[in-house]
């Protein structure tokens, strides 16, 4: 998945950030771009928050979900105005998106907060929506991606 995003952004555009203790478990195969090893998850998230211009969650597990919802919550609370997206390949996030819609119906999430989350089924579609983002800062011609573990991506301009 990250390879597809990388191919859209060009050579030298992907940077991986991973805590040292997770490196043996999470990094497999040939890395796409630079890999930065950090001390812990807090340092990793701090790098993500400071350097990112946008956040994309690729299909993944609990860690990807936790990080995606965290940056979504930060946006809802006004801690940042960066776009947050899910790459909904083959409908992977359909149930999660339906759950968020259900939360709106039940009154737990405001519709304006639900609209923060961008989704598309293709890398090109997500990047197009990031470029058109109106919720805060727009992402124009993303040139630099940070890969957080195997399934989270942050974009840098």
PDB file of C-alpha atoms in Angstrom:
ATOM      1  CA  UNK A   1       0.000   0.000   0.000  1.00  0.00           C
ATOM      2  CA  UNK A   2       2.714   2.468   0.941  1.00  0.00           C
ATOM      3  CA  UNK A   3       4.464   1.555  -2.299  1.00  0.00           C
ATOM      4  CA  UNK A   4       1.411   2.754  -4.276  1.00  0.00           C
ATOM      5  CA  UNK A   5       1.372   6.080  -2.419  1.00  0.00           C
ATOM      6  CA  UNK A   6       5.152   6.345  -2.865  1.00  0.00           C
ATOM      7  CA  UNK A   7       4.828   5.810  -6.629  1.00  0.00           C
ATOM      8  CA  UNK A   8       2.404   8.756  -6.834  1.00  0.00           C
ATOM      9  CA  UNK A   9       4.697  11.074  -4.866  1.00  0.00           C
ATOM     10  CA  UNK A  10       8.072  10.249  -6.377  1.00  0.00           C
ATOM     11  CA  UNK A  11      11.530   9.149  -5.348  1.00  0.00           C
ATOM     12  CA  UNK A  12      12.784  10.084  -1.881  1.00  0.00           C
ATOM     13  CA  UNK A  13       9.327  10.949  -0.584  1.00  0.00           C
ATOM     14  CA  UNK A  14       8.696   8.233   2.010  1.00  0.00           C
ATOM     15  CA  UNK A  15      10.159   8.271   5.534  1.00  0.00           C
ATOM     16  CA  UNK A  16       9.378   5.548   8.069  1.00  0.00           C
ATOM     17  CA  UNK A  17       9.262   6.400  11.788  1.00  0.00           C
ATOM     18  CA  UNK A  18       9.209   3.461  14.180  1.00  0.00           C
ATOM     19  CA  UNK A  19      10.109   2.860  17.839  1.00  0.00           C
ATOM     20  CA  UNK A  20      13.252   0.761  18.260  1.00  0.00           C
ATOM     21  CA  UNK A  21      11.476  -2.024  20.164  1.00  0.00           C
ATOM     22  CA  UNK A  22       8.895  -2.451  17.376  1.00  0.00           C
ATOM     23  CA  UNK A  23      11.384  -2.484  14.527  1.00  0.00           C
ATOM     24  CA  UNK A  24      12.006  -6.258  14.505  1.00  0.00           C
ATOM     25  CA  UNK A  25       8.251  -6.992  14.496  1.00  0.00           C
ATOM     26  CA  UNK A  26       6.880  -4.240  12.260  1.00  0.00           C
ATOM     27  CA  UNK A  27       9.469  -3.655   9.548  1.00  0.00           C
ATOM     28  CA  UNK A  28       9.460  -6.474   7.037  1.00  0.00           C
ATOM     29  CA  UNK A  29      10.763  -6.688   3.528  1.00  0.00           C
ATOM     30  CA  UNK A  30      12.520  -3.857   1.761  1.00  0.00           C
ATOM     31  CA  UNK A  31      11.786  -0.399   3.176  1.00  0.00           C
ATOM     32  CA  UNK A  32      10.323   2.208   0.866  1.00  0.00           C
ATOM     33  CA  UNK A  33      12.439   5.291   1.482  1.00  0.00           C
ATOM     34  CA  UNK A  34      14.209   6.356   4.680  1.00  0.00           C
ATOM     35  CA  UNK A  35      13.488   4.648   8.026  1.00  0.00           C
ATOM     36  CA  UNK A  36      13.944   6.647  11.264  1.00  0.00           C
ATOM     37  CA  UNK A  37      14.287   4.696  14.498  1.00  0.00           C
ATOM     38  CA  UNK A  38      13.015   6.549  17.594  1.00  0.00           C
ATOM     39  CA  UNK A  39      13.043   5.714  21.308  1.00  0.00           C
ATOM     40  CA  UNK A  40       9.304   5.199  21.906  1.00  0.00           C
ATOM     41  CA  UNK A  41       5.731   5.708  20.717  1.00  0.00           C
ATOM     42  CA  UNK A  42       5.515   9.152  22.325  1.00  0.00           C
ATOM     43  CA  UNK A  43       8.500  10.378  20.316  1.00  0.00           C
ATOM     44  CA  UNK A  44       7.026   8.821  17.182  1.00  0.00           C
ATOM     45  CA  UNK A  45       3.674  10.527  17.671  1.00  0.00           C
ATOM     46  CA  UNK A  46       5.378  13.845  18.436  1.00  0.00           C
ATOM     47  CA  UNK A  47       7.274  13.620  15.143  1.00  0.00           C
ATOM     48  CA  UNK A  48       4.053  12.751  13.362  1.00  0.00           C
ATOM     49  CA  UNK A  49       2.178  15.689  14.879  1.00  0.00           C
ATOM     50  CA  UNK A  50       4.948  18.220  14.229  1.00  0.00           C
ATOM     51  CA  UNK A  51       6.022  17.229  10.742  1.00  0.00           C
ATOM     52  CA  UNK A  52       2.804  16.098   9.090  1.00  0.00           C
ATOM     53  CA  UNK A  53       0.763  18.203   6.737  1.00  0.00           C
ATOM     54  CA  UNK A  54      -1.889  15.479   6.521  1.00  0.00           C
ATOM     55  CA  UNK A  55      -2.628  12.002   7.870  1.00  0.00           C
ATOM     56  CA  UNK A  56      -3.687   8.912   5.893  1.00  0.00           C
ATOM     57  CA  UNK A  57      -4.632   5.590   7.501  1.00  0.00           C
ATOM     58  CA  UNK A  58      -4.049   2.598   5.280  1.00  0.00           C
ATOM     59  CA  UNK A  59      -5.822  -0.664   6.094  1.00  0.00           C
ATOM     60  CA  UNK A  60      -4.458  -1.937   9.400  1.00  0.00           C
ATOM     61  CA  UNK A  61      -5.167  -3.112  12.923  1.00  0.00           C
ATOM     62  CA  UNK A  62      -5.553  -1.641  16.393  1.00  0.00           C
ATOM     63  CA  UNK A  63      -2.473   0.582  16.198  1.00  0.00           C
ATOM     64  CA  UNK A  64      -3.546   2.139  12.914  1.00  0.00           C
ATOM     65  CA  UNK A  65      -7.077   2.629  14.224  1.00  0.00           C
ATOM     66  CA  UNK A  66      -5.836   4.182  17.476  1.00  0.00           C
ATOM     67  CA  UNK A  67      -3.533   6.622  15.716  1.00  0.00           C
ATOM     68  CA  UNK A  68      -6.128   7.574  13.131  1.00  0.00           C
ATOM     69  CA  UNK A  69      -8.838   8.232  15.684  1.00  0.00           C
ATOM     70  CA  UNK A  70      -6.361  10.160  17.843  1.00  0.00           C
ATOM     71  CA  UNK A  71      -5.458  12.626  15.066  1.00  0.00           C
ATOM     72  CA  UNK A  72      -9.140  12.822  14.113  1.00  0.00           C
ATOM     73  CA  UNK A  73      -9.969  13.716  17.728  1.00  0.00           C
ATOM     74  CA  UNK A  74      -7.161  16.297  17.804  1.00  0.00           C
ATOM     75  CA  UNK A  75      -8.739  17.920  14.748  1.00  0.00           C
ATOM     76  CA  UNK A  76     -12.219  17.826  16.312  1.00  0.00           C
ATOM     77  CA  UNK A  77     -10.830  19.525  19.436  1.00  0.00           C
ATOM     78  CA  UNK A  78      -9.024  22.167  17.384  1.00  0.00           C
ATOM     79  CA  UNK A  79      -5.478  21.012  18.190  1.00  0.00           C
ATOM     80  CA  UNK A  80      -4.659  21.010  14.460  1.00  0.00           C
ATOM     81  CA  UNK A  81      -6.315  21.777  11.129  1.00  0.00           C
ATOM     82  CA  UNK A  82      -4.565  19.105   9.078  1.00  0.00           C
ATOM     83  CA  UNK A  83      -6.637  16.774   6.907  1.00  0.00           C
ATOM     84  CA  UNK A  84      -7.225  13.209   8.138  1.00  0.00           C
ATOM     85  CA  UNK A  85      -8.052  10.462   5.647  1.00  0.00           C
ATOM     86  CA  UNK A  86      -8.598   6.745   5.348  1.00  0.00           C
ATOM     87  CA  UNK A  87      -7.550   4.831   2.259  1.00  0.00           C
ATOM     88  CA  UNK A  88     -10.608   2.607   1.992  1.00  0.00           C
ATOM     89  CA  UNK A  89      -9.181  -0.069  -0.310  1.00  0.00           C
ATOM     90  CA  UNK A  90     -11.743  -2.756  -1.187  1.00  0.00           C
ATOM     91  CA  UNK A  91     -14.151  -1.284   1.389  1.00  0.00           C
ATOM     92  CA  UNK A  92     -11.792  -2.064   4.284  1.00  0.00           C
ATOM     93  CA  UNK A  93     -13.077   0.906   6.317  1.00  0.00           C
ATOM     94  CA  UNK A  94     -16.764   0.672   5.270  1.00  0.00           C
ATOM     95  CA  UNK A  95     -17.896  -0.639   8.666  1.00  0.00           C
ATOM     96  CA  UNK A  96     -15.882   1.963  10.578  1.00  0.00           C
ATOM     97  CA  UNK A  97     -17.299   4.765   8.418  1.00  0.00           C
ATOM     98  CA  UNK A  98     -20.810   3.376   8.958  1.00  0.00           C
ATOM     99  CA  UNK A  99     -20.131   3.302  12.708  1.00  0.00           C
ATOM    100  CA  UNK A 100     -19.095   6.965  12.628  1.00  0.00           C
ATOM    101  CA  UNK A 101     -22.323   7.751  10.709  1.00  0.00           C
ATOM    102  CA  UNK A 102     -24.274   5.812  13.355  1.00  0.00           C
ATOM    103  CA  UNK A 103     -22.587   7.915  16.071  1.00  0.00           C
ATOM    104  CA  UNK A 104     -23.838  11.043  14.273  1.00  0.00           C
ATOM    105  CA  UNK A 105     -27.381   9.628  14.105  1.00  0.00           C
ATOM    106  CA  UNK A 106     -27.279   8.791  17.815  1.00  0.00           C
ATOM    107  CA  UNK A 107     -25.952  12.240  18.716  1.00  0.00           C
ATOM    108  CA  UNK A 108     -22.479  11.241  19.916  1.00  0.00           C
ATOM    109  CA  UNK A 109     -20.577  12.900  17.048  1.00  0.00           C
ATOM    110  CA  UNK A 110     -21.565  16.198  15.415  1.00  0.00           C
ATOM    111  CA  UNK A 111     -22.035  16.051  11.662  1.00  0.00           C
ATOM    112  CA  UNK A 112     -19.411  18.798  11.288  1.00  0.00           C
ATOM    113  CA  UNK A 113     -16.934  16.599  13.174  1.00  0.00           C
ATOM    114  CA  UNK A 114     -17.818  13.574  11.028  1.00  0.00           C
ATOM    115  CA  UNK A 115     -17.047  15.618   7.916  1.00  0.00           C
ATOM    116  CA  UNK A 116     -13.428  16.033   9.065  1.00  0.00           C
ATOM    117  CA  UNK A 117     -12.608  12.494   7.934  1.00  0.00           C
ATOM    118  CA  UNK A 118     -11.766  12.127   4.251  1.00  0.00           C
ATOM    119  CA  UNK A 119     -12.022   8.746   2.560  1.00  0.00           C
ATOM    120  CA  UNK A 120     -11.446   7.311  -0.868  1.00  0.00           C
ATOM    121  CA  UNK A 121     -10.762   3.879  -2.296  1.00  0.00           C
ATOM    122  CA  UNK A 122      -7.619   4.794  -4.240  1.00  0.00           C
ATOM    123  CA  UNK A 123      -4.335   6.498  -3.323  1.00  0.00           C
ATOM    124  CA  UNK A 124      -4.824   9.013  -6.145  1.00  0.00           C
ATOM    125  CA  UNK A 125      -8.364   9.757  -4.922  1.00  0.00           C
ATOM    126  CA  UNK A 126      -7.168  10.385  -1.367  1.00  0.00           C
ATOM    127  CA  UNK A 127      -4.401  12.695  -2.597  1.00  0.00           C
ATOM    128  CA  UNK A 128      -6.889  14.607  -4.786  1.00  0.00           C
ATOM    129  CA  UNK A 129      -9.199  15.069  -1.785  1.00  0.00           C
ATOM    130  CA  UNK A 130      -6.297  16.216   0.379  1.00  0.00           C
ATOM    131  CA  UNK A 131      -5.446  18.846  -2.223  1.00  0.00           C
ATOM    132  CA  UNK A 132      -9.082  20.026  -2.194  1.00  0.00           C
ATOM    133  CA  UNK A 133      -9.354  20.006   1.617  1.00  0.00           C
ATOM    134  CA  UNK A 134     -11.135  23.074   2.998  1.00  0.00           C
ATOM    135  CA  UNK A 135     -11.155  22.362   6.743  1.00  0.00           C
ATOM    136  CA  UNK A 136      -7.878  24.081   7.495  1.00  0.00           C
ATOM    137  CA  UNK A 137      -4.599  23.963   5.669  1.00  0.00           C
ATOM    138  CA  UNK A 138      -4.719  22.552   2.174  1.00  0.00           C
ATOM    139  CA  UNK A 139      -2.189  19.992   1.047  1.00  0.00           C
ATOM    140  CA  UNK A 140      -0.797  21.119  -2.285  1.00  0.00           C
ATOM    141  CA  UNK A 141       1.480  18.800  -4.200  1.00  0.00           C
ATOM    142  CA  UNK A 142       2.477  16.543  -1.301  1.00  0.00           C
ATOM    143  CA  UNK A 143       6.164  15.755  -1.683  1.00  0.00           C
ATOM    144  CA  UNK A 144       7.127  13.952   1.476  1.00  0.00           C
ATOM    145  CA  UNK A 145       5.491  11.040   3.285  1.00  0.00           C
ATOM    146  CA  UNK A 146       6.305   9.686   6.707  1.00  0.00           C
ATOM    147  CA  UNK A 147       5.356   6.031   7.087  1.00  0.00           C
ATOM    148  CA  UNK A 148       4.408   5.286  10.677  1.00  0.00           C
ATOM    149  CA  UNK A 149       4.677   1.554  11.239  1.00  0.00           C
ATOM    150  CA  UNK A 150       3.300  -0.303   8.268  1.00  0.00           C
ATOM    151  CA  UNK A 151      -0.138   1.239   7.890  1.00  0.00           C
ATOM    152  CA  UNK A 152      -0.136   4.923   8.832  1.00  0.00           C
ATOM    153  CA  UNK A 153       1.077   7.625   6.534  1.00  0.00           C
ATOM    154  CA  UNK A 154       1.620  11.332   7.120  1.00  0.00           C
ATOM    155  CA  UNK A 155       2.197  13.749   4.254  1.00  0.00           C
ATOM    156  CA  UNK A 156       4.625  16.629   4.211  1.00  0.00           C
ATOM    157  CA  UNK A 157       4.637  19.513   1.742  1.00  0.00           C
TER     158      UNK A 157
END
